Amino acid sequence: MPKKITILTGAGFTVLPHFAGINTQNLTDGIRGINIPNCMIAGKTPGEYFYRKLCFHYTGKTKNDCDLSTVNFETIIHLLEELYTHLVSFISGRKNIIPDYKGVKPAFLKLHQSISTDLESTKIAMGKRFKYEIIIDIYRHFIDFIINQFKVYNLSKTNKGMNDFYKLFLRKYLKNASWYKRIYTLNYDSWLNSFKNYYDGFDSNGDFESAKVMNDSDFNCHYNLHGCVLWQNEIQKNNIKKKKHAVNFKSYVQSSAYGINREPLLATPIITGYHKLERMKYNPYLQFYFSFQRDLLDSDLLLIIGYSFTDTHVNNLLALYEGKTIVVNYLKVWDDAEKSVKNNLKPTQVFSYNNVTYDLNDADVQKLYNLLEPSNGGFDPKEEIFPGWVESKNGKTRLWWRGIGNEFYNNWNALIV
């Protein structure tokens, strides 16, 4: 009977150039720069306008950029979702069918009045009747920008990062005769399904196979926990269809749908922003999370690649796993320290990881330690790192610092001992 490995991949999995080079910074910068015809707000592009509003709200500074942990593309999208909810619920100063707006976050309510005032001239320029229609247009452009970033990478059969991951890792170390590979991703691609025939939950007609996803687990799969660039969904019918090619969100025939808590909700092919919990209550997200939980309770090994540990609903499921875990992340401070030692070696000297020192108080280092500590016994930053990894105090978790790639593949057998 083959063993089972559950693999979770996050944004850091594809951040390196030979994968896709997509990261939070360039998605945020891209959204800030999107030009929408006749849609300048207070003299700025919509993305830049909302970015600056949020930065000032959180920091009180009018000129400086925010740290990505404070404001990024997901924060901006969340603000749009909250504004949409509020503006639809209260059209022209009268209450709509929604009895209240409990779901609107207090911080965004504080911004609402000034933003609403700024949208007045934009509404006239765009020929819109209601301000929430502006939000829909902006939101569609932002979602499509994200989809288009992943679409190119998703269609590349020769993608070096994914081919290496498949050939040098999945096929080499996790042979089908020995392992069931249960892969779950927080990203929006379908590469392993498209080019390596990993089951993704849909039949050949693009229909979702709920019973198979929830009941069967003895096969290789690649499930999208937060949506996919190939999906088209209808919240009103709680239905989703997988297409052969990416579908732009702007082409959706869109009417207001309402979430389970009766707030207006825009249907999208991908889940981003911070309304993930509301959206994952629909098909097929809920079934994929059920499968993820079942696999975590029944796996011999857990591998987490490029996940930031910032989604509470995902963390709650990960906490159920009690076996051995390998965490793969990339920390630039460690990589820079290694490069510095190598660059300063004299011709007669031999490189040793014992000579690699770095700032143990670096914000990224401390953040990762603190995030991992509750579920695995914690890490001691003073412990020696041997070729790129460190072990938790209770021995259950090993953290690889150097990102996914050849160095990780070559050290796999040492990491799982």
Tab-separated table of C-alpha atoms in Angstrom:
chain	number	residue	atom	x	y	z
A	1	MET	CA	0.000	0.000	0.000
A	2	PRO	CA	1.554	3.356	-1.029
A	3	LYS	CA	2.203	6.017	1.595
A	4	LYS	CA	0.462	9.382	1.378
A	5	ILE	CA	2.101	12.814	1.259
A	6	THR	CA	0.042	15.998	1.481
A	7	ILE	CA	1.677	18.992	-0.212
A	8	LEU	CA	0.461	22.584	0.267
A	9	THR	CA	1.846	25.318	-2.001
A	10	GLY	CA	1.463	29.068	-1.533
A	11	ALA	CA	2.569	32.178	-3.392
A	12	GLY	CA	6.230	31.590	-2.476
A	13	PHE	CA	6.228	28.372	-4.481
A	14	THR	CA	6.204	30.202	-7.835
A	15	VAL	CA	7.956	33.406	-6.827
A	16	LEU	CA	11.376	32.468	-8.268
A	17	PRO	CA	12.072	33.592	-11.882
A	18	HIS	CA	12.224	30.072	-13.379
A	19	PHE	CA	8.679	29.435	-12.136
A	20	ALA	CA	6.694	32.608	-12.730
A	21	GLY	CA	8.387	35.419	-10.832
A	22	ILE	CA	4.985	36.523	-9.536
A	23	ASN	CA	4.982	37.968	-6.039
A	24	THR	CA	2.971	40.245	-3.767
A	25	GLN	CA	5.132	43.239	-4.638
A	26	ASN	CA	4.683	43.107	-8.417
A	27	LEU	CA	0.965	42.279	-8.150
A	28	THR	CA	0.544	45.303	-5.861
A	29	ASP	CA	2.614	47.564	-8.131
A	30	GLY	CA	0.705	46.319	-11.188
A	31	ILE	CA	-2.702	47.056	-9.676
A	32	ARG	CA	-1.547	50.531	-8.634
A	33	GLY	CA	-0.643	51.301	-12.247
A	34	ILE	CA	-3.755	50.042	-14.086
A	35	ASN	CA	-5.404	52.732	-16.221
A	36	ILE	CA	-9.163	52.397	-16.708
A	37	PRO	CA	-10.775	54.706	-19.318
A	38	ASN	CA	-12.363	57.805	-17.731
A	39	CYS	CA	-11.731	56.355	-14.288
A	40	MET	CA	-9.323	58.640	-12.501
A	41	ILE	CA	-10.189	59.280	-8.850
A	42	ALA	CA	-8.931	62.549	-7.372
A	43	GLY	CA	-6.348	62.664	-10.170
A	44	LYS	CA	-4.974	59.165	-9.560
A	45	THR	CA	-5.433	55.715	-11.072
A	46	PRO	CA	-7.931	53.706	-8.995
A	47	GLY	CA	-5.261	51.368	-7.617
A	48	GLU	CA	-2.988	54.228	-6.617
A	49	TYR	CA	-5.901	56.145	-5.107
A	50	PHE	CA	-7.060	53.274	-2.896
A	51	TYR	CA	-3.466	52.344	-2.029
A	52	ARG	CA	-2.748	55.890	-0.802
A	53	LYS	CA	-6.028	56.051	1.108
A	54	LEU	CA	-5.200	52.833	2.944
A	55	CYS	CA	-1.591	53.831	3.626
A	56	PHE	CA	-2.687	57.112	5.152
A	57	HIS	CA	-5.392	55.359	7.160
A	58	TYR	CA	-2.919	52.919	8.694
A	59	THR	CA	0.199	55.111	9.016
A	60	GLY	CA	-0.921	58.743	8.898
A	61	LYS	CA	1.733	59.403	6.229
A	62	THR	CA	0.749	60.916	2.890
A	63	LYS	CA	3.862	60.238	0.775
A	64	ASN	CA	5.665	57.078	1.873
A	65	ASP	CA	4.794	53.608	0.613
A	66	CYS	CA	3.428	51.093	3.096
A	67	ASP	CA	5.014	47.842	4.135
A	68	LEU	CA	3.450	44.972	2.161
A	69	SER	CA	2.252	43.399	5.381
A	70	THR	CA	0.143	46.536	5.943
A	71	VAL	CA	-1.202	47.300	2.452
A	72	ASN	CA	-0.936	45.058	-0.614
A	73	PHE	CA	-3.098	43.985	-3.548
A	74	GLU	CA	-5.281	41.836	-1.286
A	75	THR	CA	-5.908	44.762	1.083
A	76	ILE	CA	-6.972	46.920	-1.856
A	77	ILE	CA	-9.294	44.232	-3.227
A	78	HIS	CA	-10.791	43.733	0.219
A	79	LEU	CA	-11.497	47.465	0.460
A	80	LEU	CA	-13.312	47.322	-2.901
A	81	GLU	CA	-15.400	44.376	-1.710
A	82	GLU	CA	-16.392	46.243	1.440
A	83	LEU	CA	-17.200	49.397	-0.515
A	84	TYR	CA	-19.305	47.415	-2.959
A	85	THR	CA	-21.247	45.846	-0.089
A	86	HIS	CA	-21.872	49.228	1.502
A	87	LEU	CA	-22.809	51.085	-1.683
A	88	VAL	CA	-25.232	48.411	-2.878
A	89	SER	CA	-26.849	48.179	0.549
A	90	PHE	CA	-27.391	51.936	0.776
A	91	ILE	CA	-28.301	53.317	-2.647
A	92	SER	CA	-29.102	57.042	-2.755
A	93	GLY	CA	-29.252	57.278	1.034
A	94	ARG	CA	-32.097	54.784	1.452
A	95	LYS	CA	-31.860	51.274	2.783
A	96	ASN	CA	-32.034	48.525	0.199
A	97	ILE	CA	-33.286	45.003	1.027
A	98	ILE	CA	-30.333	44.434	3.370
A	99	PRO	CA	-31.358	45.219	6.973
A	100	ASP	CA	-27.936	46.417	8.100
A	101	TYR	CA	-24.260	46.341	7.216
A	102	LYS	CA	-22.703	44.383	10.028
A	103	GLY	CA	-20.175	42.776	7.683
A	104	VAL	CA	-18.526	46.077	6.715
A	105	LYS	CA	-15.277	46.452	8.612
A	106	PRO	CA	-15.039	49.514	10.905
A	107	ALA	CA	-11.725	50.657	9.435
A	108	PHE	CA	-13.193	50.784	5.935
A	109	LEU	CA	-16.361	52.492	7.142
A	110	LYS	CA	-14.158	55.261	8.454
A	111	LEU	CA	-12.820	55.768	4.916
A	112	HIS	CA	-16.188	55.510	3.208
A	113	GLN	CA	-17.316	59.133	3.360
A	114	SER	CA	-14.185	60.669	1.855
A	115	ILE	CA	-13.970	57.994	-0.849
A	116	SER	CA	-17.663	58.396	-1.673
A	117	THR	CA	-17.151	62.125	-2.160
A	118	ASP	CA	-14.167	61.555	-4.456
A	119	LEU	CA	-16.160	59.068	-6.556
A	120	GLU	CA	-18.796	61.660	-7.505
A	121	SER	CA	-16.798	63.239	-10.349
A	122	THR	CA	-15.604	59.805	-11.490
A	123	LYS	CA	-19.229	58.638	-11.699
A	124	ILE	CA	-20.062	61.528	-14.033
A	125	ALA	CA	-16.976	60.953	-16.220
A	126	MET	CA	-17.792	57.260	-16.608
A	127	GLY	CA	-21.497	57.854	-17.248
A	128	LYS	CA	-22.547	55.648	-14.332
A	129	ARG	CA	-25.811	55.936	-12.419
A	130	PHE	CA	-24.540	54.521	-9.127
A	131	LYS	CA	-21.135	54.666	-7.489
A	132	TYR	CA	-21.084	50.920	-6.797
A	133	GLU	CA	-20.953	50.412	-10.597
A	134	ILE	CA	-17.563	52.145	-10.580
A	135	ILE	CA	-16.362	49.731	-7.909
A	136	ILE	CA	-17.501	46.761	-10.036
A	137	ASP	CA	-15.538	48.082	-13.046
A	138	ILE	CA	-12.391	48.656	-11.008
A	139	TYR	CA	-12.730	45.291	-9.270
A	140	ARG	CA	-13.082	43.467	-12.596
A	141	HIS	CA	-9.955	45.119	-13.974
A	142	PHE	CA	-7.966	44.206	-10.844
A	143	ILE	CA	-9.099	40.551	-10.841
A	144	ASP	CA	-8.349	40.217	-14.554
A	145	PHE	CA	-4.885	41.688	-14.027
A	146	ILE	CA	-4.127	38.932	-11.499
A	147	ILE	CA	-5.611	36.245	-13.770
A	148	ASN	CA	-3.511	37.449	-16.712
A	149	GLN	CA	-0.295	37.249	-14.659
A	150	PHE	CA	-0.931	33.560	-13.959
A	151	LYS	CA	-2.439	32.768	-17.362
A	152	VAL	CA	0.856	33.042	-19.217
A	153	TYR	CA	2.638	30.845	-16.687
A	154	ASN	CA	-0.247	28.368	-16.684
A	155	LEU	CA	-0.022	27.873	-20.472
A	156	SER	CA	3.748	27.311	-20.574
A	157	LYS	CA	4.441	23.609	-21.058
A	158	THR	CA	8.183	24.327	-20.936
A	159	ASN	CA	8.067	26.193	-17.600
A	160	LYS	CA	11.430	25.280	-16.085
A	161	GLY	CA	10.439	25.578	-12.444
A	162	MET	CA	7.405	23.302	-12.786
A	163	ASN	CA	9.217	20.794	-15.007
A	164	ASP	CA	12.073	20.554	-12.509
A	165	PHE	CA	9.625	20.199	-9.627
A	166	TYR	CA	7.935	17.337	-11.467
A	167	LYS	CA	11.037	15.549	-12.811
A	168	LEU	CA	13.578	16.199	-10.049
A	169	PHE	CA	11.210	15.848	-7.123
A	170	LEU	CA	7.729	14.355	-7.647
A	171	ARG	CA	8.822	11.687	-10.131
A	172	LYS	CA	12.254	11.033	-8.620
A	173	TYR	CA	11.512	10.818	-4.886
A	174	LEU	CA	7.755	10.229	-4.755
A	175	LYS	CA	7.274	7.406	-7.230
A	176	ASN	CA	3.683	6.408	-7.964
A	177	ALA	CA	4.250	2.880	-6.708
A	178	SER	CA	5.302	4.228	-3.290
A	179	TRP	CA	3.363	7.465	-2.763
A	180	TYR	CA	-0.036	9.030	-3.304
A	181	LYS	CA	0.701	12.718	-3.897
A	182	ARG	CA	-2.132	14.893	-2.602
A	183	ILE	CA	-1.279	18.424	-3.716
A	184	TYR	CA	-3.281	21.464	-2.605
A	185	THR	CA	-2.464	24.958	-3.808
A	186	LEU	CA	-3.434	28.466	-2.730
A	187	ASN	CA	-2.303	29.661	-6.173
A	188	TYR	CA	-4.487	29.899	-9.278
A	189	ASP	CA	-2.694	27.681	-11.803
A	190	SER	CA	-3.620	24.239	-13.185
A	191	TRP	CA	-0.189	23.313	-14.561
A	192	LEU	CA	0.107	19.815	-13.068
A	193	ASN	CA	-3.356	18.953	-14.301
A	194	SER	CA	-2.833	20.406	-17.784
A	195	PHE	CA	0.560	18.878	-18.512
A	196	LYS	CA	1.042	15.958	-16.088
A	197	ASN	CA	-2.530	14.684	-15.813
A	198	TYR	CA	-3.007	15.274	-12.079
A	199	TYR	CA	-6.705	15.056	-11.246
A	200	ASP	CA	-8.164	18.493	-10.379
A	201	GLY	CA	-11.745	17.620	-9.396
A	202	PHE	CA	-13.362	18.113	-12.822
A	203	ASP	CA	-14.378	15.652	-15.546
A	204	SER	CA	-13.528	15.994	-19.251
A	205	ASN	CA	-16.587	18.217	-19.784
A	206	GLY	CA	-15.476	20.649	-17.088
A	207	ASP	CA	-18.110	19.571	-14.563
A	208	PHE	CA	-17.150	19.343	-10.902
A	209	GLU	CA	-17.115	15.804	-9.466
A	210	SER	CA	-18.101	16.454	-5.874
A	211	ALA	CA	-18.534	12.812	-4.778
A	212	LYS	CA	-15.111	11.753	-6.099
A	213	VAL	CA	-13.340	14.685	-4.434
A	214	MET	CA	-14.961	14.034	-1.077
A	215	ASN	CA	-14.890	10.223	-1.022
A	216	ASP	CA	-11.769	9.104	-2.915
A	217	SER	CA	-8.142	9.839	-2.039
A	218	ASP	CA	-6.006	6.978	-3.362
A	219	PHE	CA	-4.658	8.825	-6.389
A	220	ASN	CA	-2.540	11.860	-7.286
A	221	CYS	CA	-4.415	15.142	-7.249
A	222	HIS	CA	-3.858	18.873	-7.595
A	223	TYR	CA	-6.704	20.859	-6.022
A	224	ASN	CA	-7.088	24.648	-6.053
A	225	LEU	CA	-8.227	25.819	-2.614
A	226	HIS	CA	-8.622	29.450	-3.698
A	227	GLY	CA	-9.856	29.080	-7.260
A	228	CYS	CA	-8.262	28.766	-10.683
A	229	VAL	CA	-7.810	30.908	-13.796
A	230	LEU	CA	-9.858	28.324	-15.745
A	231	TRP	CA	-12.943	28.456	-13.528
A	232	GLN	CA	-16.175	30.305	-14.194
A	233	ASN	CA	-18.640	30.421	-11.333
A	234	GLU	CA	-22.232	31.395	-10.687
A	235	ILE	CA	-22.791	32.139	-7.014
A	236	GLN	CA	-26.541	32.410	-7.528
A	237	LYS	CA	-26.643	28.764	-8.686
A	238	ASN	CA	-23.753	27.623	-6.456
A	239	ASN	CA	-22.224	26.182	-9.602
A	240	ILE	CA	-18.767	26.226	-11.176
A	241	LYS	CA	-17.492	25.204	-14.597
A	242	LYS	CA	-13.920	24.559	-15.686
A	243	LYS	CA	-13.111	26.041	-19.086
A	244	LYS	CA	-10.346	25.058	-21.496
A	245	HIS	CA	-8.956	28.598	-21.496
A	246	ALA	CA	-8.802	31.362	-18.893
A	247	VAL	CA	-11.978	33.454	-18.792
A	248	ASN	CA	-11.656	37.168	-18.113
A	249	PHE	CA	-13.816	38.319	-15.223
A	250	LYS	CA	-14.902	41.384	-17.240
A	251	SER	CA	-16.810	39.038	-19.585
A	252	TYR	CA	-19.023	37.714	-16.771
A	253	VAL	CA	-22.713	38.544	-16.967
A	254	GLN	CA	-22.811	39.987	-13.486
A	255	SER	CA	-25.694	40.729	-11.198
A	256	SER	CA	-25.552	41.165	-7.450
A	257	ALA	CA	-25.465	37.904	-5.549
A	258	TYR	CA	-25.718	37.656	-1.788
A	259	GLY	CA	-23.475	35.736	0.541
A	260	ILE	CA	-24.604	33.529	3.382
A	261	ASN	CA	-24.591	36.524	5.760
A	262	ARG	CA	-26.794	38.418	3.252
A	263	GLU	CA	-24.100	40.826	2.129
A	264	PRO	CA	-23.788	41.566	-1.617
A	265	LEU	CA	-21.053	39.377	-3.084
A	266	LEU	CA	-19.307	39.484	-6.471
A	267	ALA	CA	-18.719	36.118	-8.126
A	268	THR	CA	-15.092	35.689	-9.197
A	269	PRO	CA	-13.044	32.794	-10.621
A	270	ILE	CA	-10.398	33.234	-7.916
A	271	ILE	CA	-10.497	33.988	-4.197
A	272	THR	CA	-8.266	36.859	-3.189
A	273	GLY	CA	-8.587	39.729	-0.743
A	274	TYR	CA	-9.787	38.881	2.752
A	275	HIS	CA	-13.279	37.571	2.050
A	276	LYS	CA	-11.946	34.050	1.589
A	277	LEU	CA	-14.054	32.554	4.367
A	278	GLU	CA	-17.272	33.914	2.848
A	279	ARG	CA	-16.448	32.650	-0.636
A	280	MET	CA	-15.181	29.214	0.341
A	281	LYS	CA	-18.658	28.252	1.570
A	282	TYR	CA	-19.642	27.611	-2.046
A	283	ASN	CA	-18.850	24.775	-4.468
A	284	PRO	CA	-16.222	23.510	-5.056
A	285	TYR	CA	-14.161	25.290	-2.386
A	286	LEU	CA	-15.931	23.627	0.518
A	287	GLN	CA	-15.416	20.126	-0.910
A	288	PHE	CA	-11.710	20.766	-1.518
A	289	TYR	CA	-11.265	21.898	2.090
A	290	PHE	CA	-13.062	18.770	3.267
A	291	SER	CA	-10.642	16.663	1.203
A	292	PHE	CA	-7.667	18.663	2.519
A	293	GLN	CA	-8.714	18.029	6.107
A	294	ARG	CA	-9.204	14.305	5.492
A	295	ASP	CA	-5.789	13.993	3.848
A	296	LEU	CA	-4.082	15.817	6.724
A	297	LEU	CA	-5.546	13.282	9.147
A	298	ASP	CA	-4.345	10.397	6.996
A	299	SER	CA	-0.901	11.420	5.686
A	300	ASP	CA	2.538	10.002	6.389
A	301	LEU	CA	4.260	13.307	5.593
A	302	LEU	CA	3.290	16.968	5.168
A	303	LEU	CA	5.233	19.300	2.876
A	304	ILE	CA	4.449	23.046	2.930
A	305	ILE	CA	6.059	25.174	0.210
A	306	GLY	CA	5.988	28.968	0.012
A	307	TYR	CA	3.075	29.509	2.379
A	308	SER	CA	3.133	32.566	4.659
A	309	PHE	CA	0.921	31.085	7.425
A	310	THR	CA	-1.425	34.090	7.303
A	311	ASP	CA	-4.737	32.373	6.405
A	312	THR	CA	-6.419	31.393	9.660
A	313	HIS	CA	-8.737	28.847	8.042
A	314	VAL	CA	-5.753	27.044	6.502
A	315	ASN	CA	-3.720	27.209	9.719
A	316	ASN	CA	-6.588	25.648	11.668
A	317	LEU	CA	-6.505	22.620	9.385
A	318	LEU	CA	-2.705	22.364	9.424
A	319	ALA	CA	-2.846	22.253	13.218
A	320	LEU	CA	-4.712	18.932	12.948
A	321	TYR	CA	-1.642	17.221	11.496
A	322	GLU	CA	0.548	15.462	14.062
A	323	GLY	CA	3.202	13.825	11.893
A	324	LYS	CA	6.480	15.022	10.377
A	325	THR	CA	6.382	18.315	8.477
A	326	ILE	CA	8.838	19.879	6.051
A	327	VAL	CA	8.398	23.635	5.538
A	328	VAL	CA	10.060	25.270	2.535
A	329	ASN	CA	10.423	29.047	2.543
A	330	TYR	CA	12.823	31.555	1.107
A	331	LEU	CA	14.533	34.048	3.381
A	332	LYS	CA	16.682	36.558	1.578
A	333	VAL	CA	18.655	37.490	4.709
A	334	TRP	CA	19.997	33.935	4.923
A	335	ASP	CA	20.697	33.739	1.171
A	336	ASP	CA	22.574	37.051	1.260
A	337	ALA	CA	24.719	35.833	4.179
A	338	GLU	CA	25.646	32.652	2.289
A	339	LYS	CA	26.535	34.596	-0.861
A	340	SER	CA	28.674	37.006	1.155
A	341	VAL	CA	30.750	34.154	2.611
A	342	LYS	CA	31.219	32.539	-0.808
A	343	ASN	CA	32.203	35.825	-2.460
A	344	ASN	CA	34.848	36.508	0.198
A	345	LEU	CA	36.515	33.087	0.101
A	346	LYS	CA	40.224	33.055	-0.735
A	347	PRO	CA	41.381	30.579	-3.396
A	348	THR	CA	42.733	28.204	-0.747
A	349	GLN	CA	39.641	28.302	1.480
A	350	VAL	CA	36.754	25.800	1.480
A	351	PHE	CA	33.201	27.002	1.950
A	352	SER	CA	31.492	25.929	5.185
A	353	TYR	CA	27.968	26.648	6.379
A	354	ASN	CA	29.431	27.082	9.862
A	355	ASN	CA	30.748	30.443	8.636
A	356	VAL	CA	27.355	31.707	7.488
A	357	THR	CA	25.987	34.204	10.006
A	358	TYR	CA	22.981	36.467	9.611
A	359	ASP	CA	20.829	38.853	11.588
A	360	LEU	CA	18.781	36.662	13.939
A	361	ASN	CA	16.605	39.676	14.712
A	362	ASP	CA	15.744	40.338	11.077
A	363	ALA	CA	11.996	40.973	10.782
A	364	ASP	CA	11.465	38.174	8.246
A	365	VAL	CA	13.354	35.665	10.403
A	366	GLN	CA	11.437	36.557	13.548
A	367	LYS	CA	8.105	36.590	11.733
A	368	LEU	CA	8.607	33.074	10.400
A	369	TYR	CA	9.732	31.720	13.764
A	370	ASN	CA	6.742	33.287	15.496
A	371	LEU	CA	4.268	32.000	12.932
A	372	LEU	CA	5.538	28.434	13.146
A	373	GLU	CA	5.989	28.249	16.895
A	374	PRO	CA	2.427	27.493	18.073
A	375	SER	CA	2.041	24.246	16.148
A	376	ASN	CA	5.468	22.625	16.135
A	377	GLY	CA	7.347	23.372	19.341
A	378	GLY	CA	9.179	26.393	17.975
A	379	PHE	CA	12.644	26.989	16.577
A	380	ASP	CA	15.779	28.130	18.305
A	381	PRO	CA	17.475	30.653	15.985
A	382	LYS	CA	20.807	29.968	17.708
A	383	GLU	CA	20.839	26.346	16.528
A	384	GLU	CA	23.245	25.582	13.706
A	385	ILE	CA	21.678	25.569	10.248
A	386	PHE	CA	23.040	22.647	8.260
A	387	PRO	CA	22.956	23.098	4.460
A	388	GLY	CA	19.920	25.391	4.581
A	389	TRP	CA	17.645	23.865	7.199
A	390	VAL	CA	16.880	23.975	10.898
A	391	GLU	CA	14.850	21.612	13.065
A	392	SER	CA	12.107	22.489	15.549
A	393	LYS	CA	12.684	21.845	19.232
A	394	ASN	CA	10.313	18.870	19.303
A	395	GLY	CA	11.815	17.349	16.147
A	396	LYS	CA	8.525	17.250	14.227
A	397	THR	CA	9.211	20.074	11.788
A	398	ARG	CA	12.205	20.931	9.620
A	399	LEU	CA	12.381	24.318	7.980
A	400	TRP	CA	14.290	24.706	4.706
A	401	TRP	CA	15.365	28.334	4.322
A	402	ARG	CA	16.490	28.432	0.730
A	403	GLY	CA	13.288	28.120	-1.321
A	404	ILE	CA	12.300	25.443	-3.802
A	405	GLY	CA	14.873	24.323	-6.362
A	406	ASN	CA	17.844	22.000	-6.946
A	407	GLU	CA	19.371	22.517	-3.487
A	408	PHE	CA	16.123	21.417	-1.861
A	409	TYR	CA	15.687	18.418	-4.175
A	410	ASN	CA	19.268	17.284	-3.529
A	411	ASN	CA	18.771	17.479	0.250
A	412	TRP	CA	15.360	15.784	0.353
A	413	ASN	CA	16.600	12.437	1.667
A	414	ALA	CA	18.498	14.159	4.495
A	415	LEU	CA	15.528	16.344	5.410
A	416	ILE	CA	13.075	13.474	5.908
A	417	VAL	CA	15.360	11.270	8.042
